[in-house]
Amino acid sequence: MSKLPGYGQARFRDHGPNYEDSSDMEPASLPLFAKQSEVPRLPVPPLDHTMEVFLRSARPHASDSEWEELQRKVRDFVKGAGPELQKRLEQRKAELPNTSWFIKDWNDLAYLSYRDSVVWNVSYYLQFQDELADAMRSPTRRAARFLAHALTFRHEVVNGTLAPDMNKDKPMSNTQYKYMFNACRMPGEGMDFVRTYAPDLHRHIAVVRKNRFFTFDVLDEAGNPLSVDAIHAQLDRVVREADRLGSDPHPVGVLTSDDRDVWLAGRRLLTESLTPDQCRQNKLALERIESSILAVCLDDSAPTTREEIGRALLNGDGRNRFWDKSIQLVFFDNGRGGYIGEHAMMDGTTTTRMVNFCLDRLFEDDAVRAGATYPA
């Protein structure tokens, strides 16, 4: 049984597009969520202002004749359906005093109901700055160091002790942090959903090498993180075993890069349409990946230019990934690395804070500054 708010006897929880439905996971007694009630409401801009901004944005894309036609349609809209639609937006805001009038539709239409591949269209990446050459000689060591700092950040998120995001003296919403770790997008009929697993019950990460998935615990039973050395040793074992076996000719992770309805059908095939024993094993394997703290992708390629690294992070060949995971950390054989984020329910402001938290501490490493081969 989880001791964290919102889970109770459940091991996981499913989330639709409305943040307010899981507000019970944000107790104001925790510092991270203490200022949620003070977050400024998203205003409904006046209709005239909305039309002015729309026209200004559209002008560079319209020919002179199209521009004249567009202006005419905007005038007709302001005199016709515009005021009634504006009234409905203002009414919706009044009916949602504790959340944004906009966010449910945004999460629905922009992300969860989107049926094309999440690759290119939804997922995004952050490319890590290089360290000194000695610090990057071992990609598994660099991954272990980054992971150690990510686990520190996770501890503060899970326990609610992370300082809330602020815009100078104004609080920002921190609701997205609960979708960061032990989370995964799940394919659904017409609309996907995000599943979060109780963090205090799931202590493992998923590691992908040569299209083969491995998992191991990075926290002990008391919730204390393993040392950098211990994580490094485990990652090295993964690389040795995957390289010994060779690339898996059936890269299951690539299925998550397909059209969402195709992936849903594929997932059902794996978990419902084979023999009972095969379905059971596939369900357990998928859940082990989906419930992991995050995924680490240890690629056997060595891109060097920013363009090559960016392409490998943005899409690559679609393999050696599990695109539905909220966090994928990618490290290449030359030590370079990056972050891939699944965009549903969690924006770049939140994830960039986590990534910068980890990178800042990598570069603060005394051993790195001294040029040691294996910084601790």
Coordinates of C-alpha atoms in Angstrom, one line a residue:
M1 CA 0.0 0.0 0.0
S2 CA 1.4 3.4 -1.0
K3 CA 1.9 6.1 1.7
L4 CA 1.7 8.9 -0.9
P5 CA -1.3 11.1 -1.4
G6 CA -3.8 10.0 -4.1
Y7 CA -2.9 6.3 -4.4
G8 CA -4.2 4.5 -1.3
Q9 CA -4.4 0.8 -2.0
A10 CA -3.8 1.3 -5.7
R11 CA -0.4 0.7 -7.3
F12 CA -1.1 3.1 -10.1
R13 CA -3.5 5.8 -11.2
D14 CA -4.8 6.8 -14.6
H15 CA -5.1 10.5 -15.7
G16 CA -7.2 12.1 -18.4
P17 CA -6.7 15.7 -19.7
N18 CA -8.2 17.6 -16.7
Y19 CA -5.5 18.4 -14.1
E20 CA -8.2 19.1 -11.5
D21 CA -9.2 15.4 -11.4
S22 CA -6.0 14.6 -9.6
S23 CA -5.7 17.6 -7.4
D24 CA -6.0 15.3 -4.3
M25 CA -2.3 14.4 -5.1
E26 CA -1.3 18.0 -4.3
P27 CA -1.8 18.5 -0.6
A28 CA -1.1 22.1 0.4
S29 CA 0.9 20.9 3.4
L30 CA 3.8 20.0 1.1
P31 CA 6.1 22.9 0.1
L32 CA 5.9 22.0 -3.6
F33 CA 2.1 22.5 -3.6
A34 CA 1.8 25.1 -0.8
K35 CA 1.2 28.0 -3.2
Q36 CA -1.1 26.3 -5.7
S37 CA -4.1 28.2 -4.4
E38 CA -2.2 31.5 -5.1
V39 CA -1.5 30.8 -8.8
P40 CA -3.0 33.5 -10.9
R41 CA -6.0 32.5 -13.0
L42 CA -5.6 32.3 -16.7
P43 CA -7.7 35.2 -18.1
V44 CA -10.1 35.1 -21.0
P45 CA -8.8 37.8 -23.3
P46 CA -11.3 40.3 -24.7
L47 CA -12.7 39.3 -28.1
D48 CA -11.3 42.4 -29.9
H49 CA -7.8 41.7 -28.5
T50 CA -8.0 38.0 -29.6
M51 CA -9.0 39.0 -33.1
E52 CA -6.2 41.7 -33.2
V53 CA -3.6 39.2 -32.2
F54 CA -4.9 36.6 -34.7
L55 CA -4.8 39.1 -37.6
R56 CA -1.3 40.3 -36.7
S57 CA -0.1 36.6 -36.6
A58 CA -1.8 35.7 -39.9
R59 CA -0.7 38.7 -42.0
P60 CA 2.8 37.4 -43.0
H61 CA 1.2 34.2 -44.3
A62 CA -1.5 35.8 -46.4
S63 CA -1.4 37.3 -49.9
D64 CA -3.1 40.7 -50.4
S65 CA -6.3 39.1 -51.7
E66 CA -6.3 36.5 -48.8
W67 CA -5.6 39.3 -46.3
E68 CA -8.7 41.3 -47.5
E69 CA -10.8 38.1 -47.3
L70 CA -9.5 37.3 -43.8
Q71 CA -10.2 40.8 -42.5
R72 CA -13.8 40.5 -43.9
K73 CA -14.3 37.2 -42.2
V74 CA -13.0 38.5 -38.8
R75 CA -15.4 41.5 -39.0
D76 CA -18.3 39.1 -39.7
F77 CA -17.2 36.8 -36.8
V78 CA -17.1 39.8 -34.4
K79 CA -20.6 40.8 -35.4
G80 CA -22.0 37.3 -35.6
A81 CA -21.0 34.2 -33.5
G82 CA -18.0 35.8 -31.8
P83 CA -19.8 37.4 -28.8
E84 CA -21.7 34.3 -28.0
L85 CA -18.6 32.1 -28.1
Q86 CA -16.8 34.7 -26.0
K87 CA -19.6 34.5 -23.4
R88 CA -19.3 30.7 -23.3
L89 CA -15.5 30.9 -22.6
E90 CA -16.1 33.4 -19.8
Q91 CA -18.8 31.1 -18.4
R92 CA -16.5 28.1 -18.5
K93 CA -13.9 30.1 -16.6
A94 CA -16.5 30.9 -13.9
E95 CA -17.4 27.2 -13.6
L96 CA -13.8 26.2 -13.1
P97 CA -12.5 28.3 -10.1
N98 CA -9.7 26.0 -9.2
T99 CA -8.1 25.3 -12.6
S100 CA -7.5 26.8 -16.0
W101 CA -10.5 27.1 -18.4
F102 CA -8.1 26.1 -21.2
I103 CA -6.0 23.2 -20.0
K104 CA -8.5 20.3 -20.4
D105 CA -9.1 21.1 -24.1
W106 CA -5.4 21.7 -24.6
N107 CA -4.3 18.4 -23.1
D108 CA -7.1 16.6 -25.0
L109 CA -6.8 18.1 -28.5
A110 CA -3.0 18.8 -28.6
Y111 CA -1.8 15.6 -26.9
L112 CA -4.0 12.8 -25.7
S113 CA -6.5 12.7 -28.6
Y114 CA -3.7 13.2 -31.1
R115 CA -3.6 9.9 -33.1
D116 CA -0.5 10.3 -35.2
S117 CA 2.9 9.2 -34.0
V118 CA 4.3 11.0 -30.9
V119 CA 7.7 11.0 -32.6
W120 CA 8.3 14.4 -34.4
N121 CA 4.7 15.5 -33.6
V122 CA 4.6 15.5 -29.8
S123 CA 7.9 14.4 -28.2
Y124 CA 10.7 16.9 -27.8
Y125 CA 14.4 16.7 -26.8
L126 CA 17.1 18.6 -24.9
Q127 CA 20.7 18.1 -25.9
F128 CA 23.3 17.9 -23.0
Q129 CA 26.3 20.1 -23.0
D130 CA 29.6 18.3 -23.3
E131 CA 31.9 17.9 -20.3
L132 CA 35.7 17.5 -20.3
A133 CA 36.8 14.6 -22.5
D134 CA 37.8 12.5 -19.5
A135 CA 34.4 12.9 -17.9
M136 CA 32.8 11.6 -21.1
R137 CA 35.1 8.7 -21.8
S138 CA 32.7 6.2 -20.2
P139 CA 29.0 6.8 -21.3
T140 CA 27.8 4.4 -18.6
R141 CA 29.7 6.4 -15.9
R142 CA 28.3 9.7 -17.2
A143 CA 24.8 8.1 -17.2
A144 CA 25.2 6.9 -13.7
R145 CA 26.3 10.3 -12.4
F146 CA 23.4 12.0 -14.2
L147 CA 21.0 9.4 -12.7
A148 CA 22.3 9.9 -9.2
H149 CA 21.4 13.6 -9.4
A150 CA 18.0 12.8 -11.1
L151 CA 17.2 10.5 -8.1
T152 CA 18.0 13.4 -5.7
F153 CA 15.5 15.6 -7.7
R154 CA 12.9 12.8 -7.7
H155 CA 13.2 12.5 -3.9
E156 CA 12.3 16.1 -3.5
V157 CA 9.4 15.8 -6.0
V158 CA 8.0 12.7 -4.4
N159 CA 8.3 14.0 -0.9
G160 CA 7.0 17.4 -1.9
T161 CA 10.0 19.3 -0.5
L162 CA 11.0 20.7 -3.9
A163 CA 10.8 24.5 -3.8
P164 CA 7.8 25.6 -6.0
D165 CA 8.4 27.3 -9.3
M166 CA 8.0 31.0 -9.1
N167 CA 7.9 33.9 -11.6
K168 CA 9.8 36.4 -9.5
D169 CA 7.4 36.9 -6.6
K170 CA 4.4 35.2 -8.3
P171 CA 3.8 31.5 -7.9
M172 CA 3.5 29.2 -10.9
S173 CA 1.5 26.0 -11.1
N174 CA 3.5 22.9 -10.0
T175 CA 0.8 20.3 -10.8
Q176 CA 2.9 18.8 -13.7
Y177 CA 5.6 17.5 -11.4
K178 CA 3.5 14.5 -10.4
Y179 CA 3.6 13.2 -14.0
M180 CA 7.4 13.3 -14.2
F181 CA 8.6 10.0 -12.6
N182 CA 7.2 6.5 -12.7
A183 CA 4.9 7.7 -15.5
C184 CA 4.0 6.6 -19.0
R185 CA 1.6 7.6 -21.7
M186 CA -0.8 4.7 -22.5
P187 CA -2.7 4.1 -25.8
G188 CA -6.4 4.3 -25.6
E189 CA -9.6 4.2 -27.7
G190 CA -9.8 7.6 -29.3
M191 CA -7.9 9.3 -26.5
D192 CA -4.7 8.2 -24.7
F193 CA -4.2 8.6 -20.9
V194 CA -1.2 8.9 -18.6
R195 CA -0.6 6.3 -16.0
T196 CA 1.5 7.1 -12.9
Y197 CA 2.7 4.4 -10.6
A198 CA 3.1 5.0 -6.9
P199 CA 6.7 6.1 -6.6
D200 CA 7.2 4.6 -3.2
L201 CA 6.3 1.1 -4.5
H202 CA 8.4 1.2 -7.7
R203 CA 12.2 1.7 -7.3
H204 CA 13.6 0.5 -10.7
I205 CA 14.7 2.1 -13.9
A206 CA 14.4 0.6 -17.4
V207 CA 17.6 0.4 -19.6
V208 CA 17.6 -0.2 -23.3
R209 CA 20.6 -1.3 -25.3
K210 CA 20.5 -2.9 -28.8
N211 CA 16.7 -2.9 -28.6
R212 CA 16.8 -5.1 -25.5
F213 CA 15.2 -4.0 -22.3
F214 CA 16.7 -4.5 -18.8
T215 CA 15.5 -3.2 -15.4
F216 CA 17.1 -3.0 -12.0
D217 CA 16.4 -1.2 -8.7
V218 CA 18.2 2.1 -8.1
L219 CA 16.8 2.6 -4.6
D220 CA 17.0 0.2 -1.6
E221 CA 14.0 -0.9 0.4
A222 CA 14.3 2.2 2.6
G223 CA 14.2 4.5 -0.5
N224 CA 17.9 5.4 -0.4
P225 CA 19.6 5.7 -3.8
L226 CA 22.4 3.4 -4.9
S227 CA 25.8 4.9 -5.2
V228 CA 27.2 6.2 -8.5
D229 CA 29.6 3.2 -8.5
A230 CA 26.8 0.7 -8.0
I231 CA 24.6 2.2 -10.7
H232 CA 27.7 2.4 -13.0
A233 CA 28.4 -1.3 -12.4
Q234 CA 24.9 -2.3 -13.3
L235 CA 24.8 -0.2 -16.5
D236 CA 28.1 -1.8 -17.5
R237 CA 26.6 -5.2 -17.0
V238 CA 23.7 -4.3 -19.2
V239 CA 26.0 -3.2 -22.0
R240 CA 28.1 -6.3 -21.8
E241 CA 25.0 -8.6 -21.9
A242 CA 23.3 -6.7 -24.7
D243 CA 26.4 -6.6 -26.8
R244 CA 27.0 -10.3 -26.2
L245 CA 23.4 -11.1 -27.3
G246 CA 23.5 -8.7 -30.2
S247 CA 20.7 -6.4 -31.5
D248 CA 17.2 -7.8 -30.9
P249 CA 15.6 -8.3 -34.4
H250 CA 12.2 -7.6 -32.9
P251 CA 12.5 -4.1 -31.3
V252 CA 9.3 -3.9 -29.4
G253 CA 9.9 -0.3 -28.3
V254 CA 9.5 0.8 -31.9
L255 CA 5.8 0.0 -31.7
T256 CA 5.4 3.0 -29.5
S257 CA 6.5 5.2 -32.4
D258 CA 3.6 4.2 -34.6
D259 CA 0.1 5.8 -35.0
R260 CA -1.6 5.6 -31.6
D261 CA -4.4 3.4 -32.8
V262 CA -1.9 1.0 -34.5
W263 CA 0.1 0.9 -31.3
L264 CA -3.1 0.2 -29.3
A265 CA -3.9 -2.8 -31.6
G266 CA -0.3 -4.0 -31.3
R267 CA -0.4 -3.8 -27.5
R268 CA -3.6 -5.7 -27.4
L269 CA -2.1 -8.4 -29.6
L270 CA 0.8 -8.7 -27.2
T271 CA -1.3 -8.8 -24.1
E272 CA -4.7 -10.4 -25.2
S273 CA -4.3 -12.4 -28.4
L274 CA -1.5 -14.8 -27.7
T275 CA -1.4 -17.9 -25.5
P276 CA -2.3 -17.2 -21.8
D277 CA 1.3 -17.6 -20.7
Q278 CA 2.6 -15.3 -23.5
C279 CA 0.1 -12.7 -22.6
R280 CA 0.9 -12.8 -19.0
Q281 CA 4.6 -12.5 -19.6
N282 CA 4.1 -9.6 -22.1
K283 CA 1.9 -7.7 -19.6
L284 CA 4.5 -8.1 -16.9
A285 CA 7.3 -7.0 -19.2
L286 CA 5.4 -3.9 -20.4
E287 CA 4.3 -2.9 -17.0
R288 CA 7.9 -3.2 -15.7
I289 CA 8.9 -0.7 -18.4
E290 CA 5.9 1.6 -17.9
S291 CA 6.2 1.7 -14.1
S292 CA 10.0 2.4 -14.1
I293 CA 11.2 5.7 -12.6
L294 CA 12.6 6.6 -16.1
A295 CA 14.2 5.0 -19.1
V296 CA 17.9 5.1 -19.9
C297 CA 18.8 4.5 -23.6
L298 CA 22.4 3.4 -24.1
D299 CA 22.9 3.8 -27.9
D300 CA 25.7 2.1 -29.7
S301 CA 26.1 5.0 -32.1
A302 CA 28.5 8.0 -31.7
P303 CA 27.0 11.1 -33.3
T304 CA 29.3 14.1 -33.1
T305 CA 27.8 17.3 -34.5
R306 CA 24.8 19.1 -33.0
E307 CA 22.7 18.1 -36.0
E308 CA 23.6 14.5 -35.8
I309 CA 22.9 14.3 -32.0
G310 CA 19.7 16.3 -32.5
R311 CA 18.5 13.9 -35.2
A312 CA 19.3 10.9 -33.1
L313 CA 17.3 12.3 -30.2
L314 CA 14.4 13.6 -32.2
N315 CA 13.7 10.4 -34.0
G316 CA 16.8 8.3 -34.9
D317 CA 15.6 5.1 -36.5
G318 CA 12.8 4.8 -33.9
R319 CA 14.5 1.9 -32.1
N320 CA 16.2 1.5 -28.8
R321 CA 13.5 3.7 -27.3
F322 CA 10.1 3.5 -25.5
W323 CA 8.6 6.7 -26.8
D324 CA 5.6 6.6 -24.3
K325 CA 7.9 7.0 -21.2
S326 CA 7.7 10.5 -19.7
I327 CA 11.5 10.6 -19.3
Q328 CA 14.1 9.0 -21.6
L329 CA 17.8 9.8 -20.9
V330 CA 19.9 8.9 -24.0
F331 CA 23.7 8.4 -23.8
F332 CA 25.7 7.6 -26.9
D333 CA 28.9 5.5 -27.1
N334 CA 31.1 8.7 -27.2
G335 CA 29.6 10.0 -23.9
R336 CA 27.3 12.6 -25.5
G337 CA 23.7 12.6 -24.3
G338 CA 20.3 14.2 -24.1
Y339 CA 16.8 14.0 -22.8
I340 CA 13.6 13.0 -24.7
G341 CA 10.3 14.0 -23.2
E342 CA 6.8 12.7 -23.9
H343 CA 4.8 15.9 -23.9
A344 CA 1.4 14.9 -22.6
M345 CA 0.6 16.5 -19.2
M346 CA 4.1 17.9 -18.8
D347 CA 5.7 20.9 -20.4
G348 CA 9.3 22.0 -21.0
T349 CA 9.4 24.4 -18.0
T350 CA 9.1 21.5 -15.6
T351 CA 11.4 19.1 -17.3
T352 CA 14.1 21.7 -18.1
R353 CA 14.3 22.4 -14.4
M354 CA 15.1 18.7 -13.7
V355 CA 17.6 18.5 -16.5
N356 CA 19.4 21.7 -15.5
F357 CA 19.4 20.5 -11.9
C358 CA 21.3 17.4 -13.0
L359 CA 23.7 19.1 -15.4
D360 CA 24.6 21.9 -13.0
R361 CA 25.7 19.3 -10.5
L362 CA 27.7 17.3 -13.1
F363 CA 29.7 20.4 -13.9
E364 CA 30.1 21.2 -10.2
D365 CA 31.9 17.9 -9.7
D366 CA 35.3 18.5 -8.2
A367 CA 36.6 15.4 -10.0
V368 CA 35.3 16.7 -13.3
R369 CA 36.9 20.0 -12.9
A370 CA 40.2 18.3 -12.0
G371 CA 39.9 16.2 -15.1
A372 CA 39.8 12.8 -13.4
T373 CA 38.9 9.8 -15.6
Y374 CA 36.0 8.6 -13.4
P375 CA 34.4 11.4 -11.5
A376 CA 32.3 10.4 -8.5

